[in-house]
Amino acid sequence: MPRHGILPSDDGSQLRPFAKPALPFDSRTRALTRAAIAILVLLLAAWVARDFLVALTWAVVIAITAWPIYARFQSLVFGGRSPVWAPLLFTLMTGLVLLVPIVLAVHQIAQGSDAFARSLNQLQEGGLPVPAWLAELPIAGKYLDLWWRANLSNPEVLVEWLRGVNTENITAWTGTLGGALLHRLFLFLITLVALFLVLRDGAWLADHALATVGRLLGDPGERLMSKIADAIRATVNGTIAAAILKGAIIGIGYVLSGVPHPLLFTVLTMTLAMVPLGAWLVLAAAALILPVHDGSWLMAAGLFSFGAATLLIGENVIQPALIGGAARLPFLLVLIGILGGMQSFGLLGLFLGPVIMAALLTIWREWIEVESGSET
């Protein structure tokens, strides 16, 4: 079939159409060529934006999770007539919600800095006192007691040890940590900007995404997108609910065992419970600090045992049950999705893992329905 183009006329004053032959490709070859070009462009775009894919994915996950709440919020802001103010205000409030635990933790740390300085002064003046039960340990109790008195209880040895610390390594580590924090802050800002755009154009993006998937896969594709959205909401809500529950229960243990600044440790436990091994580090720090602040090692061991049992039950029973119940996923698939997702994708895999399992289960069910329909 001829194609038409434009050429100037003989006198150069007008343009006249001209016919050009089409490339000798059949329709199937053209479709494959267009698909190959589209895939190539998509891969190039992903390679260009590779450093920001995590931030963009977080924005999409937050937008899908909070969309029901945002829809109600949008109807309350200027009656839903403003296309900018509603997503802007909601994005700012989301950023504040994400930053409040960090700000609260920094505030608590600042309040506890005086107590930490006093503890350091006590260590420099009198050393670390020997626990009463250390000498009563079988076999090695006396040797450990003598070593503790000669090293940890001797302030001169502690001062010499502190002087021997390589300050250059500490400075380099601090600089690396500061650079990493600035990079994370920049990615957080990118996430907020992307979240604003996704919320502003959410309806348009959803319609075009459904149209694209429907054109590629038909009705099963639309059902797959719906299942993925449900799995994202269930995973985020279940993870947050489980983190708050685990942090609250362990926080009771902090208060009863006499951990200094229990609110700080409770907030840190809730916040870092969504990070792999994060809550475990906070629990271990609280258990180690407890004996230093006039607590017993037995109480510290009891606190760590109680917190460890809570974290194990929460991570392996409560959290998968919450996610699986809302996403209608079997318990085993949710557990594999959470653990395997974190191992493969880090913190983002905590949410992507169950979503991938939900997509797999949806495709499998669609395949069974197609096979059973063809047999009948």
GROMACS .gro file of C-alpha atoms in nm:
model
  376
    1MET     CA    1   0.000   0.000   0.000
    2PRO     CA    2   0.162   0.331  -0.099
    3ARG     CA    3   0.254   0.592   0.156
    4HIS     CA    4   0.223   0.966   0.088
    5GLY     CA    5   0.476   1.237   0.160
    6ILE     CA    6   0.533   1.605   0.077
    7LEU     CA    7   0.754   1.755  -0.195
    8PRO     CA    8   0.791   2.116  -0.313
    9SER     CA    9   0.630   2.204  -0.648
   10ASP     CA   10   0.834   2.284  -0.955
   11ASP     CA   11   0.830   2.659  -0.895
   12GLY     CA   12   0.900   2.613  -0.523
   13SER     CA   13   0.594   2.806  -0.415
   14GLN     CA   14   0.367   2.519  -0.316
   15LEU     CA   15   0.394   2.175  -0.168
   16ARG     CA   16   0.257   1.875  -0.349
   17PRO     CA   17   0.210   1.520  -0.219
   18PHE     CA   18   0.408   1.232  -0.353
   19ALA     CA   19   0.358   0.857  -0.316
   20LYS     CA   20   0.630   0.636  -0.174
   21PRO     CA   21   0.619   0.260  -0.157
   22ALA     CA   22   0.585   0.085   0.178
   23LEU     CA   23   0.859  -0.137   0.306
   24PRO     CA   24   0.819  -0.495   0.188
   25PHE     CA   25   0.706  -0.622   0.531
   26ASP     CA   26   0.391  -0.807   0.613
   27SER     CA   27   0.170  -0.703   0.904
   28ARG     CA   28   0.321  -0.960   1.140
   29THR     CA   29   0.674  -0.839   1.068
   30ARG     CA   30   0.569  -0.479   1.128
   31ALA     CA   31   0.407  -0.576   1.459
   32LEU     CA   32   0.721  -0.757   1.571
   33THR     CA   33   0.935  -0.459   1.466
   34ARG     CA   34   0.717  -0.216   1.662
   35ALA     CA   35   0.728  -0.447   1.966
   36ALA     CA   36   1.109  -0.475   1.944
   37ILE     CA   37   1.147  -0.097   1.917
   38ALA     CA   38   0.909  -0.043   2.210
   39ILE     CA   39   1.100  -0.295   2.426
   40LEU     CA   40   1.432  -0.135   2.332
   41VAL     CA   41   1.306   0.213   2.421
   42LEU     CA   42   1.163   0.080   2.749
   43LEU     CA   43   1.495  -0.083   2.841
   44LEU     CA   44   1.687   0.234   2.753
   45ALA     CA   45   1.449   0.444   2.965
   46ALA     CA   46   1.493   0.202   3.257
   47TRP     CA   47   1.870   0.219   3.218
   48VAL     CA   48   1.866   0.601   3.217
   49ALA     CA   49   1.642   0.614   3.525
   50ARG     CA   50   1.810   0.320   3.704
   51ASP     CA   51   1.924   0.532   3.999
   52PHE     CA   52   1.569   0.656   4.056
   53LEU     CA   53   1.371   0.338   3.996
   54VAL     CA   54   1.352   0.263   4.369
   55ALA     CA   55   1.218   0.612   4.446
   56LEU     CA   56   0.964   0.588   4.163
   57THR     CA   57   0.854   0.244   4.278
   58TRP     CA   58   0.808   0.372   4.634
   59ALA     CA   59   0.593   0.657   4.500
   60VAL     CA   60   0.372   0.414   4.307
   61VAL     CA   61   0.342   0.180   4.608
   62ILE     CA   62   0.246   0.468   4.842
   63ALA     CA   63  -0.002   0.609   4.589
   64ILE     CA   64  -0.176   0.274   4.534
   65THR     CA   65  -0.191   0.207   4.909
   66ALA     CA   66  -0.322   0.551   5.005
   67TRP     CA   67  -0.553   0.600   4.705
   68PRO     CA   68  -0.881   0.526   4.892
   69ILE     CA   69  -0.785   0.777   5.161
   70TYR     CA   70  -0.670   1.029   4.900
   71ALA     CA   71  -0.998   1.001   4.711
   72ARG     CA   72  -1.191   1.106   5.024
   73PHE     CA   73  -0.937   1.379   5.097
   74GLN     CA   74  -0.961   1.513   4.742
   75SER     CA   75  -1.339   1.551   4.770
   76LEU     CA   76  -1.292   1.764   5.084
   77VAL     CA   77  -1.033   2.005   4.937
   78PHE     CA   78  -1.218   2.274   4.742
   79GLY     CA   79  -1.489   2.020   4.664
   80GLY     CA   80  -1.253   1.822   4.443
   81ARG     CA   81  -1.228   2.108   4.191
   82SER     CA   82  -0.857   2.183   4.241
   83PRO     CA   83  -0.626   1.953   4.042
   84VAL     CA   84  -0.314   2.076   4.224
   85TRP     CA   85  -0.390   2.161   4.587
   86ALA     CA   86  -0.530   1.821   4.686
   87PRO     CA   87  -0.230   1.614   4.567
   88LEU     CA   88   0.014   1.878   4.694
   89LEU     CA   89  -0.132   1.888   5.045
   90PHE     CA   90  -0.166   1.510   5.060
   91THR     CA   91   0.196   1.466   4.949
   92LEU     CA   92   0.318   1.709   5.215
   93MET     CA   93   0.116   1.531   5.485
   94THR     CA   94   0.254   1.195   5.368
   95GLY     CA   95   0.607   1.332   5.393
   96LEU     CA   96   0.539   1.454   5.745
   97VAL     CA   97   0.397   1.118   5.849
   98LEU     CA   98   0.710   0.946   5.719
   99LEU     CA   99   0.942   1.196   5.888
  100VAL     CA  100   0.767   1.214   6.228
  101PRO     CA  101   0.924   0.891   6.365
  102ILE     CA  102   1.270   1.009   6.257
  103VAL     CA  103   1.224   1.354   6.409
  104LEU     CA  104   1.090   1.203   6.731
  105ALA     CA  105   1.385   0.965   6.751
  106VAL     CA  106   1.635   1.248   6.697
  107HIS     CA  107   1.459   1.454   6.965
  108GLN     CA  108   1.475   1.167   7.212
  109ILE     CA  109   1.842   1.107   7.132
  110ALA     CA  110   1.915   1.476   7.190
  111GLN     CA  111   1.741   1.460   7.527
  112GLY     CA  112   1.939   1.151   7.619
  113SER     CA  113   2.273   1.297   7.516
  114ASP     CA  114   2.333   1.441   7.866
  115ALA     CA  115   2.278   1.102   8.027
  116PHE     CA  116   2.511   0.943   7.773
  117ALA     CA  117   2.779   1.205   7.847
  118ARG     CA  118   2.744   1.140   8.220
  119SER     CA  119   2.783   0.766   8.158
  120LEU     CA  120   3.102   0.827   7.964
  121ASN     CA  121   3.238   1.044   8.245
  122GLN     CA  122   3.157   0.772   8.498
  123LEU     CA  123   3.338   0.515   8.285
  124GLN     CA  124   3.643   0.739   8.257
  125GLU     CA  125   3.649   0.806   8.632
  126GLY     CA  126   3.565   0.466   8.778
  127GLY     CA  127   3.551   0.220   8.491
  128LEU     CA  128   3.280  -0.036   8.433
  129PRO     CA  129   3.181  -0.211   8.758
  130VAL     CA  130   3.210  -0.587   8.776
  131PRO     CA  131   2.875  -0.770   8.783
  132ALA     CA  132   2.824  -0.958   9.109
  133TRP     CA  133   2.729  -1.280   8.936
  134LEU     CA  134   3.035  -1.293   8.708
  135ALA     CA  135   3.266  -1.454   8.967
  136GLU     CA  136   3.000  -1.717   9.043
  137LEU     CA  137   3.006  -1.860   8.692
  138PRO     CA  138   3.138  -2.217   8.678
  139ILE     CA  139   3.489  -2.291   8.550
  140ALA     CA  140   3.577  -1.950   8.400
  141GLY     CA  141   3.409  -1.722   8.657
  142LYS     CA  142   3.722  -1.629   8.849
  143TYR     CA  143   3.927  -1.570   8.536
  144LEU     CA  144   3.657  -1.348   8.387
  145ASP     CA  145   3.632  -1.154   8.713
  146LEU     CA  146   4.007  -1.091   8.718
  147TRP     CA  147   4.012  -0.990   8.349
  148TRP     CA  148   3.717  -0.753   8.400
  149ARG     CA  149   3.886  -0.586   8.701
  150ALA     CA  150   4.215  -0.552   8.514
  151ASN     CA  151   4.063  -0.409   8.195
  152LEU     CA  152   3.705  -0.283   8.210
  153SER     CA  153   3.709  -0.170   8.574
  154ASN     CA  154   4.039   0.013   8.534
  155PRO     CA  155   3.974   0.367   8.402
  156GLU     CA  156   4.335   0.405   8.286
  157VAL     CA  157   4.302   0.103   8.057
  158LEU     CA  158   3.976   0.239   7.916
  159VAL     CA  159   4.136   0.576   7.846
  160GLU     CA  160   4.430   0.409   7.672
  161TRP     CA  161   4.189   0.199   7.466
  162LEU     CA  162   3.996   0.508   7.359
  163ARG     CA  163   4.320   0.681   7.264
  164GLY     CA  164   4.415   0.381   7.049
  165VAL     CA  165   4.102   0.408   6.836
  166ASN     CA  166   4.186   0.510   6.481
  167THR     CA  167   4.028   0.852   6.445
  168GLU     CA  168   4.095   0.860   6.070
  169ASN     CA  169   3.877   0.554   6.019
  170ILE     CA  170   3.604   0.708   6.232
  171THR     CA  171   3.624   1.032   6.033
  172ALA     CA  172   3.608   0.846   5.703
  173TRP     CA  173   3.314   0.637   5.825
  174THR     CA  174   3.134   0.950   5.942
  175GLY     CA  175   3.186   1.117   5.605
  176THR     CA  176   3.057   0.812   5.422
  177LEU     CA  177   2.753   0.800   5.649
  178GLY     CA  178   2.684   1.169   5.591
  179GLY     CA  179   2.707   1.125   5.214
  180ALA     CA  180   2.471   0.826   5.229
  181LEU     CA  181   2.222   1.025   5.437
  182LEU     CA  182   2.229   1.314   5.186
  183HIS     CA  183   2.174   1.066   4.902
  184ARG     CA  184   1.879   0.909   5.087
  185LEU     CA  185   1.734   1.254   5.150
  186PHE     CA  186   1.760   1.338   4.781
  187LEU     CA  187   1.586   1.012   4.687
  188PHE     CA  188   1.317   1.090   4.946
  189LEU     CA  189   1.255   1.426   4.777
  190ILE     CA  190   1.235   1.253   4.438
  191THR     CA  191   0.983   1.010   4.587
  192LEU     CA  192   0.766   1.298   4.711
  193VAL     CA  193   0.778   1.473   4.372
  194ALA     CA  194   0.685   1.150   4.195
  195LEU     CA  195   0.409   1.086   4.449
  196PHE     CA  196   0.260   1.429   4.379
  197LEU     CA  197   0.258   1.362   4.004
  198VAL     CA  198   0.109   1.014   4.045
  199LEU     CA  199  -0.167   1.147   4.271
  200ARG     CA  200  -0.239   1.440   4.039
  201ASP     CA  201  -0.263   1.220   3.728
  202GLY     CA  202  -0.369   0.901   3.904
  203ALA     CA  203  -0.698   0.854   3.721
  204TRP     CA  204  -0.535   0.911   3.381
  205LEU     CA  205  -0.248   0.675   3.464
  206ALA     CA  206  -0.484   0.404   3.589
  207ASP     CA  207  -0.706   0.425   3.280
  208HIS     CA  208  -0.412   0.406   3.041
  209ALA     CA  209  -0.248   0.125   3.239
  210LEU     CA  210  -0.570  -0.079   3.229
  211ALA     CA  211  -0.613  -0.002   2.859
  212THR     CA  212  -0.257  -0.115   2.783
  213VAL     CA  213  -0.284  -0.435   2.987
  214GLY     CA  214  -0.630  -0.503   2.846
  215ARG     CA  215  -0.499  -0.465   2.492
  216LEU     CA  216  -0.211  -0.702   2.561
  217LEU     CA  217  -0.384  -0.963   2.776
  218GLY     CA  218  -0.755  -0.895   2.755
  219ASP     CA  219  -0.987  -0.935   3.053
  220PRO     CA  220  -0.735  -1.151   3.250
  221GLY     CA  221  -0.492  -0.857   3.236
  222GLU     CA  222  -0.741  -0.623   3.401
  223ARG     CA  223  -0.807  -0.878   3.675
  224LEU     CA  224  -0.432  -0.916   3.720
  225MET     CA  225  -0.390  -0.540   3.770
  226SER     CA  226  -0.672  -0.541   4.025
  227LYS     CA  227  -0.509  -0.828   4.217
  228ILE     CA  228  -0.172  -0.650   4.214
  229ALA     CA  229  -0.328  -0.333   4.355
  230ASP     CA  230  -0.505  -0.534   4.627
  231ALA     CA  231  -0.181  -0.715   4.711
  232ILE     CA  232   0.012  -0.387   4.740
  233ARG     CA  233  -0.246  -0.238   4.978
  234ALA     CA  234  -0.262  -0.557   5.184
  235THR     CA  235   0.116  -0.584   5.206
  236VAL     CA  236   0.173  -0.223   5.312
  237ASN     CA  237  -0.116  -0.217   5.560
  238GLY     CA  238  -0.023  -0.556   5.706
  239THR     CA  239   0.345  -0.461   5.740
  240ILE     CA  240   0.267  -0.132   5.913
  241ALA     CA  241   0.010  -0.292   6.145
  242ALA     CA  242   0.250  -0.572   6.238
  243ALA     CA  243   0.535  -0.324   6.301
  244ILE     CA  244   0.319  -0.111   6.531
  245LEU     CA  245   0.196  -0.419   6.717
  246LYS     CA  246   0.546  -0.562   6.764
  247GLY     CA  247   0.686  -0.228   6.874
  248ALA     CA  248   0.402  -0.170   7.122
  249ILE     CA  249   0.441  -0.514   7.283
  250ILE     CA  250   0.820  -0.484   7.310
  251GLY     CA  251   0.775  -0.127   7.436
  252ILE     CA  252   0.585  -0.267   7.735
  253GLY     CA  253   0.891  -0.481   7.803
  254TYR     CA  254   1.113  -0.173   7.786
  255VAL     CA  255   0.902   0.003   8.047
  256LEU     CA  256   0.876  -0.296   8.284
  257SER     CA  257   1.246  -0.380   8.266
  258GLY     CA  258   1.355  -0.020   8.331
  259VAL     CA  259   1.525   0.060   8.000
  260PRO     CA  260   1.621   0.432   7.993
  261HIS     CA  261   1.418   0.641   7.749
  262PRO     CA  262   1.165   0.366   7.670
  263LEU     CA  263   0.970   0.593   7.434
  264LEU     CA  264   1.278   0.635   7.214
  265PHE     CA  265   1.337   0.260   7.193
  266THR     CA  266   0.968   0.192   7.133
  267VAL     CA  267   0.951   0.439   6.843
  268LEU     CA  268   1.274   0.303   6.697
  269THR     CA  269   1.144  -0.054   6.727
  270MET     CA  270   0.818   0.035   6.550
  271THR     CA  271   0.998   0.224   6.275
  272LEU     CA  272   1.279  -0.025   6.215
  273ALA     CA  273   1.051  -0.329   6.245
  274MET     CA  274   0.983  -0.283   5.873
  275VAL     CA  275   1.357  -0.298   5.797
  276PRO     CA  276   1.533  -0.636   5.788
  277LEU     CA  277   1.701  -0.692   6.127
  278GLY     CA  278   1.622  -0.333   6.227
  279ALA     CA  279   1.407  -0.415   6.530
  280TRP     CA  280   1.658  -0.681   6.637
  281LEU     CA  281   1.937  -0.421   6.651
  282VAL     CA  282   1.724  -0.186   6.863
  283LEU     CA  283   1.629  -0.472   7.097
  284ALA     CA  284   1.994  -0.578   7.134
  285ALA     CA  285   2.099  -0.218   7.207
  286ALA     CA  286   1.831  -0.184   7.476
  287ALA     CA  287   1.935  -0.514   7.636
  288LEU     CA  288   2.301  -0.408   7.642
  289ILE     CA  289   2.227  -0.062   7.782
  290LEU     CA  290   2.010  -0.200   8.062
  291PRO     CA  291   2.297  -0.343   8.276
  292VAL     CA  292   2.495  -0.020   8.242
  293HIS     CA  293   2.206   0.179   8.393
  294ASP     CA  294   2.182  -0.008   8.724
  295GLY     CA  295   2.006  -0.306   8.571
  296SER     CA  296   2.093  -0.672   8.600
  297TRP     CA  297   2.218  -0.899   8.327
  298LEU     CA  298   1.937  -1.138   8.413
  299MET     CA  299   1.681  -0.867   8.343
  300ALA     CA  300   1.858  -0.786   8.015
  301ALA     CA  301   1.850  -1.151   7.913
  302GLY     CA  302   1.481  -1.170   7.999
  303LEU     CA  303   1.406  -0.857   7.795
  304PHE     CA  304   1.595  -0.988   7.493
  305SER     CA  305   1.422  -1.326   7.515
  306PHE     CA  306   1.079  -1.163   7.540
  307GLY     CA  307   1.152  -0.927   7.250
  308ALA     CA  308   1.300  -1.205   7.035
  309ALA     CA  309   0.992  -1.422   7.086
  310THR     CA  310   0.768  -1.127   6.996
  311LEU     CA  311   0.964  -1.050   6.680
  312LEU     CA  312   0.974  -1.413   6.567
  313ILE     CA  313   0.601  -1.458   6.614
  314GLY     CA  314   0.524  -1.121   6.456
  315GLU     CA  315   0.748  -1.171   6.153
  316ASN     CA  316   0.663  -1.533   6.081
  317VAL     CA  317   0.300  -1.564   6.196
  318ILE     CA  318   0.117  -1.233   6.250
  319GLN     CA  319   0.252  -1.034   5.955
  320PRO     CA  320   0.199  -1.309   5.692
  321ALA     CA  321  -0.147  -1.376   5.835
  322LEU     CA  322  -0.245  -1.008   5.809
  323ILE     CA  323  -0.113  -0.978   5.454
  324GLY     CA  324  -0.251  -1.310   5.337
  325GLY     CA  325  -0.595  -1.249   5.484
  326ALA     CA  326  -0.635  -0.915   5.310
  327ALA     CA  327  -0.474  -1.022   4.980
  328ARG     CA  328  -0.637  -1.367   4.984
  329LEU     CA  329  -0.301  -1.538   4.955
  330PRO     CA  330  -0.200  -1.868   5.117
  331PHE     CA  331   0.017  -1.830   5.424
  332LEU     CA  332   0.313  -2.010   5.267
  333LEU     CA  333   0.317  -1.789   4.957
  334VAL     CA  334   0.310  -1.475   5.172
  335LEU     CA  335   0.594  -1.600   5.391
  336ILE     CA  336   0.806  -1.695   5.088
  337GLY     CA  337   0.725  -1.363   4.923
  338ILE     CA  338   0.831  -1.161   5.229
  339LEU     CA  339   1.154  -1.348   5.300
  340GLY     CA  340   1.253  -1.401   4.937
  341GLY     CA  341   1.158  -1.047   4.840
  342MET     CA  342   1.378  -0.895   5.111
  343GLN     CA  343   1.665  -1.121   5.011
  344SER     CA  344   1.632  -1.025   4.643
  345PHE     CA  345   1.528  -0.657   4.652
  346GLY     CA  346   1.607  -0.536   5.005
  347LEU     CA  347   1.348  -0.331   5.189
  348LEU     CA  348   1.144  -0.276   4.872
  349GLY     CA  349   1.120  -0.653   4.832
  350LEU     CA  350   0.922  -0.665   5.156
  351PHE     CA  351   0.634  -0.525   4.949
  352LEU     CA  352   0.724  -0.654   4.604
  353GLY     CA  353   0.758  -1.017   4.714
  354PRO     CA  354   0.392  -1.071   4.810
  355VAL     CA  355   0.282  -0.871   4.503
  356ILE     CA  356   0.480  -1.104   4.276
  357MET     CA  357   0.327  -1.406   4.449
  358ALA     CA  358  -0.022  -1.258   4.408
  359ALA     CA  359   0.045  -1.204   4.036
  360LEU     CA  360   0.170  -1.562   4.005
  361LEU     CA  361  -0.138  -1.701   4.179
  362THR     CA  362  -0.370  -1.488   3.962
  363ILE     CA  363  -0.202  -1.605   3.638
  364TRP     CA  364  -0.218  -1.967   3.755
  365ARG     CA  365  -0.588  -1.941   3.833
  366GLU     CA  366  -0.659  -1.776   3.496
  367TRP     CA  367  -0.466  -2.052   3.321
  368ILE     CA  368  -0.667  -2.320   3.503
  369GLU     CA  369  -0.994  -2.147   3.410
  370VAL     CA  370  -0.891  -2.126   3.044
  371GLU     CA  371  -0.788  -2.491   3.039
  372SER     CA  372  -1.110  -2.607   3.208
  373GLY     CA  373  -1.316  -2.390   2.971
  374SER     CA  374  -1.145  -2.536   2.664
  375GLU     CA  375  -1.206  -2.890   2.784
  376THR     CA  376  -1.576  -2.831   2.828
   0.00000   0.00000   0.00000
